[in-house]
Amino acid sequence: MNTGSDRGTNESATGDAATEATAQAAEGTAGETAEEKPHVSKAPAFIKARKSLHLSWQVGVFVVGLAVIAAGVAMLVLPGPGWVAIFAGLAIWATEFAWAHLVLRWTKRKVTEAAQKALDPKVRRRNIILTTAGLVIAGALIGFYLWKYGLVLPWNLKDQ
């Protein structure tokens, strides 16, 4: 199973220096940023040197990332920072798997776009108006309920 995490590790051993320099120059002229370089495993060199040990490392990273993501999903309904844990689990996976690295990069881009959109004055004004309207409606409903049924505190309840 190729996870894409071993790409780029043996380039200097298999190709000559001129070919490697030409490839690096072509990458540089194409405007490739540091984020767009091929994904390489973050495992220590002695682990990457042995295939079975590297596979064990990847299984361990997958299990730890899955546990963090599962805890994040649980925290979506329980108290706790659910989305932060989910993104942390994805970041753990991204240290070893190319597909997770791509998903994390896409997620970062979408979150940045949403943050920039939220800072737009028209969008902020709309959000403030909608929030205020929602709070006024909620206050009116609570006021109507208290007017209609009153407020009975738990320690003032009679036997029913």
PDB file of C-alpha atoms in Angstrom:
ATOM      1  CA  MET A   1       0.000   0.000   0.000  1.00  0.00           C
ATOM      2  CA  ASN A   2       1.537   3.293  -1.076  1.00  0.00           C
ATOM      3  CA  THR A   3       0.571   6.148   1.229  1.00  0.00           C
ATOM      4  CA  GLY A   4       2.754   8.675  -0.578  1.00  0.00           C
ATOM      5  CA  SER A   5       4.806   9.328   2.533  1.00  0.00           C
ATOM      6  CA  ASP A   6       8.036   7.949   1.081  1.00  0.00           C
ATOM      7  CA  ARG A   7       8.134  10.171  -2.004  1.00  0.00           C
ATOM      8  CA  GLY A   8      11.282  12.223  -2.324  1.00  0.00           C
ATOM      9  CA  THR A   9      13.350  10.247   0.182  1.00  0.00           C
ATOM     10  CA  ASN A  10      15.721   8.526  -2.285  1.00  0.00           C
ATOM     11  CA  GLU A  11      15.903  11.137  -5.063  1.00  0.00           C
ATOM     12  CA  SER A  12      19.573  11.943  -4.571  1.00  0.00           C
ATOM     13  CA  ALA A  13      20.541   8.276  -4.468  1.00  0.00           C
ATOM     14  CA  THR A  14      18.778   7.346  -7.716  1.00  0.00           C
ATOM     15  CA  GLY A  15      19.393  10.411  -9.906  1.00  0.00           C
ATOM     16  CA  ASP A  16      22.523  12.277 -10.795  1.00  0.00           C
ATOM     17  CA  ALA A  17      23.200  15.789  -9.496  1.00  0.00           C
ATOM     18  CA  ALA A  18      22.531  17.541 -12.824  1.00  0.00           C
ATOM     19  CA  THR A  19      19.090  15.974 -13.190  1.00  0.00           C
ATOM     20  CA  GLU A  20      18.230  16.827  -9.597  1.00  0.00           C
ATOM     21  CA  ALA A  21      19.401  20.430 -10.006  1.00  0.00           C
ATOM     22  CA  THR A  22      17.349  20.776 -13.210  1.00  0.00           C
ATOM     23  CA  ALA A  23      14.263  19.420 -11.459  1.00  0.00           C
ATOM     24  CA  GLN A  24      14.746  21.797  -8.542  1.00  0.00           C
ATOM     25  CA  ALA A  25      15.220  24.750 -10.909  1.00  0.00           C
ATOM     26  CA  ALA A  26      12.051  23.798 -12.803  1.00  0.00           C
ATOM     27  CA  GLU A  27      10.141  23.651  -9.525  1.00  0.00           C
ATOM     28  CA  GLY A  28      11.457  27.036  -8.506  1.00  0.00           C
ATOM     29  CA  THR A  29      10.512  28.665 -11.819  1.00  0.00           C
ATOM     30  CA  ALA A  30       7.022  27.207 -11.718  1.00  0.00           C
ATOM     31  CA  GLY A  31       6.324  29.298  -8.620  1.00  0.00           C
ATOM     32  CA  GLU A  32       5.954  26.300  -6.351  1.00  0.00           C
ATOM     33  CA  THR A  33       5.738  27.247  -2.683  1.00  0.00           C
ATOM     34  CA  ALA A  34       7.058  25.303   0.272  1.00  0.00           C
ATOM     35  CA  GLU A  35       3.568  23.944   0.950  1.00  0.00           C
ATOM     36  CA  GLU A  36       3.281  22.405  -2.522  1.00  0.00           C
ATOM     37  CA  LYS A  37       6.382  20.212  -2.284  1.00  0.00           C
ATOM     38  CA  PRO A  38       5.783  16.453  -2.267  1.00  0.00           C
ATOM     39  CA  HIS A  39       4.854  15.073   1.116  1.00  0.00           C
ATOM     40  CA  VAL A  40       7.665  13.278   2.939  1.00  0.00           C
ATOM     41  CA  SER A  41       7.264  11.171   6.043  1.00  0.00           C
ATOM     42  CA  LYS A  42       8.218  12.876   9.306  1.00  0.00           C
ATOM     43  CA  ALA A  43       9.393   9.590  10.809  1.00  0.00           C
ATOM     44  CA  PRO A  44      13.012   9.448  12.039  1.00  0.00           C
ATOM     45  CA  ALA A  45      15.575   8.166   9.534  1.00  0.00           C
ATOM     46  CA  PHE A  46      16.232   4.894  11.381  1.00  0.00           C
ATOM     47  CA  ILE A  47      12.507   4.090  11.183  1.00  0.00           C
ATOM     48  CA  LYS A  48      12.242   4.972   7.493  1.00  0.00           C
ATOM     49  CA  ALA A  49      15.255   2.737   6.771  1.00  0.00           C
ATOM     50  CA  ARG A  50      13.326  -0.428   7.690  1.00  0.00           C
ATOM     51  CA  LYS A  51      10.095  -1.061   5.793  1.00  0.00           C
ATOM     52  CA  SER A  52       8.384  -3.096   8.522  1.00  0.00           C
ATOM     53  CA  LEU A  53       9.294  -0.546  11.192  1.00  0.00           C
ATOM     54  CA  HIS A  54       8.059   2.287   8.978  1.00  0.00           C
ATOM     55  CA  LEU A  55       4.774   0.473   8.381  1.00  0.00           C
ATOM     56  CA  SER A  56       4.419  -0.002  12.149  1.00  0.00           C
ATOM     57  CA  TRP A  57       5.120   3.704  12.611  1.00  0.00           C
ATOM     58  CA  GLN A  58       2.402   4.576  10.088  1.00  0.00           C
ATOM     59  CA  VAL A  59      -0.095   2.278  11.805  1.00  0.00           C
ATOM     60  CA  GLY A  60       0.736   3.926  15.145  1.00  0.00           C
ATOM     61  CA  VAL A  61       0.308   7.418  13.699  1.00  0.00           C
ATOM     62  CA  PHE A  62      -3.001   6.359  12.147  1.00  0.00           C
ATOM     63  CA  VAL A  63      -4.291   4.920  15.430  1.00  0.00           C
ATOM     64  CA  VAL A  64      -3.257   7.988  17.462  1.00  0.00           C
ATOM     65  CA  GLY A  65      -4.787  10.347  14.886  1.00  0.00           C
ATOM     66  CA  LEU A  66      -7.973   8.281  14.809  1.00  0.00           C
ATOM     67  CA  ALA A  67      -8.220   8.380  18.617  1.00  0.00           C
ATOM     68  CA  VAL A  68      -7.823  12.168  18.655  1.00  0.00           C
ATOM     69  CA  ILE A  69     -10.420  12.576  15.893  1.00  0.00           C
ATOM     70  CA  ALA A  70     -12.828  10.228  17.704  1.00  0.00           C
ATOM     71  CA  ALA A  71     -12.393  12.270  20.881  1.00  0.00           C
ATOM     72  CA  GLY A  72     -13.077  15.415  18.842  1.00  0.00           C
ATOM     73  CA  VAL A  73     -16.263  13.943  17.398  1.00  0.00           C
ATOM     74  CA  ALA A  74     -17.371  13.021  20.929  1.00  0.00           C
ATOM     75  CA  MET A  75     -16.594  16.562  22.067  1.00  0.00           C
ATOM     76  CA  LEU A  76     -18.932  17.950  19.413  1.00  0.00           C
ATOM     77  CA  VAL A  77     -21.822  16.814  21.617  1.00  0.00           C
ATOM     78  CA  LEU A  78     -19.990  16.785  24.946  1.00  0.00           C
ATOM     79  CA  PRO A  79     -18.192  19.712  26.556  1.00  0.00           C
ATOM     80  CA  GLY A  80     -14.820  20.369  24.980  1.00  0.00           C
ATOM     81  CA  PRO A  81     -13.111  21.789  21.904  1.00  0.00           C
ATOM     82  CA  GLY A  82     -14.407  19.273  19.353  1.00  0.00           C
ATOM     83  CA  TRP A  83     -13.295  20.973  16.130  1.00  0.00           C
ATOM     84  CA  VAL A  84      -9.874  21.751  17.554  1.00  0.00           C
ATOM     85  CA  ALA A  85      -9.366  18.073  18.391  1.00  0.00           C
ATOM     86  CA  ILE A  86     -10.581  16.980  14.951  1.00  0.00           C
ATOM     87  CA  PHE A  87      -8.131  19.328  13.236  1.00  0.00           C
ATOM     88  CA  ALA A  88      -5.365  18.196  15.606  1.00  0.00           C
ATOM     89  CA  GLY A  89      -6.020  14.569  14.667  1.00  0.00           C
ATOM     90  CA  LEU A  90      -5.903  15.527  11.006  1.00  0.00           C
ATOM     91  CA  ALA A  91      -2.588  17.291  11.615  1.00  0.00           C
ATOM     92  CA  ILE A  92      -1.249  14.132  13.266  1.00  0.00           C
ATOM     93  CA  TRP A  93      -2.259  12.142  10.192  1.00  0.00           C
ATOM     94  CA  ALA A  94      -0.720  14.781   7.919  1.00  0.00           C
ATOM     95  CA  THR A  95       2.725  14.104   9.386  1.00  0.00           C
ATOM     96  CA  GLU A  96       2.666  10.693   7.746  1.00  0.00           C
ATOM     97  CA  PHE A  97       0.017  10.514   5.006  1.00  0.00           C
ATOM     98  CA  ALA A  98      -0.040  12.594   1.823  1.00  0.00           C
ATOM     99  CA  TRP A  99      -3.841  12.512   1.517  1.00  0.00           C
ATOM    100  CA  ALA A 100      -4.254  13.936   5.027  1.00  0.00           C
ATOM    101  CA  HIS A 101      -1.718  16.638   4.225  1.00  0.00           C
ATOM    102  CA  LEU A 102      -3.800  17.657   1.193  1.00  0.00           C
ATOM    103  CA  VAL A 103      -7.038  17.645   3.210  1.00  0.00           C
ATOM    104  CA  LEU A 104      -5.431  19.727   5.961  1.00  0.00           C
ATOM    105  CA  ARG A 105      -4.093  22.235   3.426  1.00  0.00           C
ATOM    106  CA  TRP A 106      -7.547  22.493   1.787  1.00  0.00           C
ATOM    107  CA  THR A 107      -9.159  22.985   5.211  1.00  0.00           C
ATOM    108  CA  LYS A 108      -6.708  25.733   6.154  1.00  0.00           C
ATOM    109  CA  ARG A 109      -7.425  27.506   2.866  1.00  0.00           C
ATOM    110  CA  LYS A 110     -11.219  27.315   3.386  1.00  0.00           C
ATOM    111  CA  VAL A 111     -10.979  28.539   6.994  1.00  0.00           C
ATOM    112  CA  THR A 112      -8.808  31.470   5.885  1.00  0.00           C
ATOM    113  CA  GLU A 113     -11.294  32.346   3.140  1.00  0.00           C
ATOM    114  CA  ALA A 114     -14.186  32.195   5.623  1.00  0.00           C
ATOM    115  CA  ALA A 115     -12.312  34.415   8.081  1.00  0.00           C
ATOM    116  CA  GLN A 116     -11.600  36.960   5.351  1.00  0.00           C
ATOM    117  CA  LYS A 117     -15.243  36.865   4.271  1.00  0.00           C
ATOM    118  CA  ALA A 118     -16.401  37.365   7.875  1.00  0.00           C
ATOM    119  CA  LEU A 119     -14.246  40.503   8.123  1.00  0.00           C
ATOM    120  CA  ASP A 120     -16.057  42.077   5.153  1.00  0.00           C
ATOM    121  CA  PRO A 121     -18.015  45.098   6.513  1.00  0.00           C
ATOM    122  CA  LYS A 122     -21.245  44.121   4.708  1.00  0.00           C
ATOM    123  CA  VAL A 123     -21.110  40.560   6.069  1.00  0.00           C
ATOM    124  CA  ARG A 124     -20.285  41.792   9.588  1.00  0.00           C
ATOM    125  CA  ARG A 125     -23.193  44.231   9.497  1.00  0.00           C
ATOM    126  CA  ARG A 126     -25.555  41.483   8.312  1.00  0.00           C
ATOM    127  CA  ASN A 127     -24.323  39.114  11.036  1.00  0.00           C
ATOM    128  CA  ILE A 128     -24.770  41.752  13.742  1.00  0.00           C
ATOM    129  CA  ILE A 129     -28.300  42.528  12.530  1.00  0.00           C
ATOM    130  CA  LEU A 130     -29.255  38.837  12.404  1.00  0.00           C
ATOM    131  CA  THR A 131     -27.794  38.195  15.870  1.00  0.00           C
ATOM    132  CA  THR A 132     -29.632  41.185  17.328  1.00  0.00           C
ATOM    133  CA  ALA A 133     -32.901  40.108  15.718  1.00  0.00           C
ATOM    134  CA  GLY A 134     -32.456  36.578  17.070  1.00  0.00           C
ATOM    135  CA  LEU A 135     -31.771  37.845  20.586  1.00  0.00           C
ATOM    136  CA  VAL A 136     -34.833  40.146  20.467  1.00  0.00           C
ATOM    137  CA  ILE A 137     -37.064  37.258  19.315  1.00  0.00           C
ATOM    138  CA  ALA A 138     -35.639  34.938  22.005  1.00  0.00           C
ATOM    139  CA  GLY A 139     -36.152  37.630  24.654  1.00  0.00           C
ATOM    140  CA  ALA A 140     -39.740  38.189  23.522  1.00  0.00           C
ATOM    141  CA  LEU A 141     -40.482  34.442  23.675  1.00  0.00           C
ATOM    142  CA  ILE A 142     -38.950  34.120  27.140  1.00  0.00           C
ATOM    143  CA  GLY A 143     -40.853  37.198  28.312  1.00  0.00           C
ATOM    144  CA  PHE A 144     -44.132  35.819  26.943  1.00  0.00           C
ATOM    145  CA  TYR A 145     -43.527  32.459  28.648  1.00  0.00           C
ATOM    146  CA  LEU A 146     -42.776  34.126  31.985  1.00  0.00           C
ATOM    147  CA  TRP A 147     -45.834  36.390  31.647  1.00  0.00           C
ATOM    148  CA  LYS A 148     -48.104  33.440  30.775  1.00  0.00           C
ATOM    149  CA  TYR A 149     -46.783  30.814  33.199  1.00  0.00           C
ATOM    150  CA  GLY A 150     -44.652  32.713  35.661  1.00  0.00           C
ATOM    151  CA  LEU A 151     -41.352  31.710  37.168  1.00  0.00           C
ATOM    152  CA  VAL A 152     -41.440  28.917  39.720  1.00  0.00           C
ATOM    153  CA  LEU A 153     -38.076  28.172  41.230  1.00  0.00           C
ATOM    154  CA  PRO A 154     -37.244  24.503  41.897  1.00  0.00           C
ATOM    155  CA  TRP A 155     -37.139  24.946  45.668  1.00  0.00           C
ATOM    156  CA  ASN A 156     -40.665  26.486  45.642  1.00  0.00           C
ATOM    157  CA  LEU A 157     -42.335  23.528  43.892  1.00  0.00           C
ATOM    158  CA  LYS A 158     -45.257  21.980  45.726  1.00  0.00           C
ATOM    159  CA  ASP A 159     -45.844  18.226  45.728  1.00  0.00           C
ATOM    160  CA  GLN A 160     -47.521  17.328  42.494  1.00  0.00           C
TER     161      GLN A 160
END
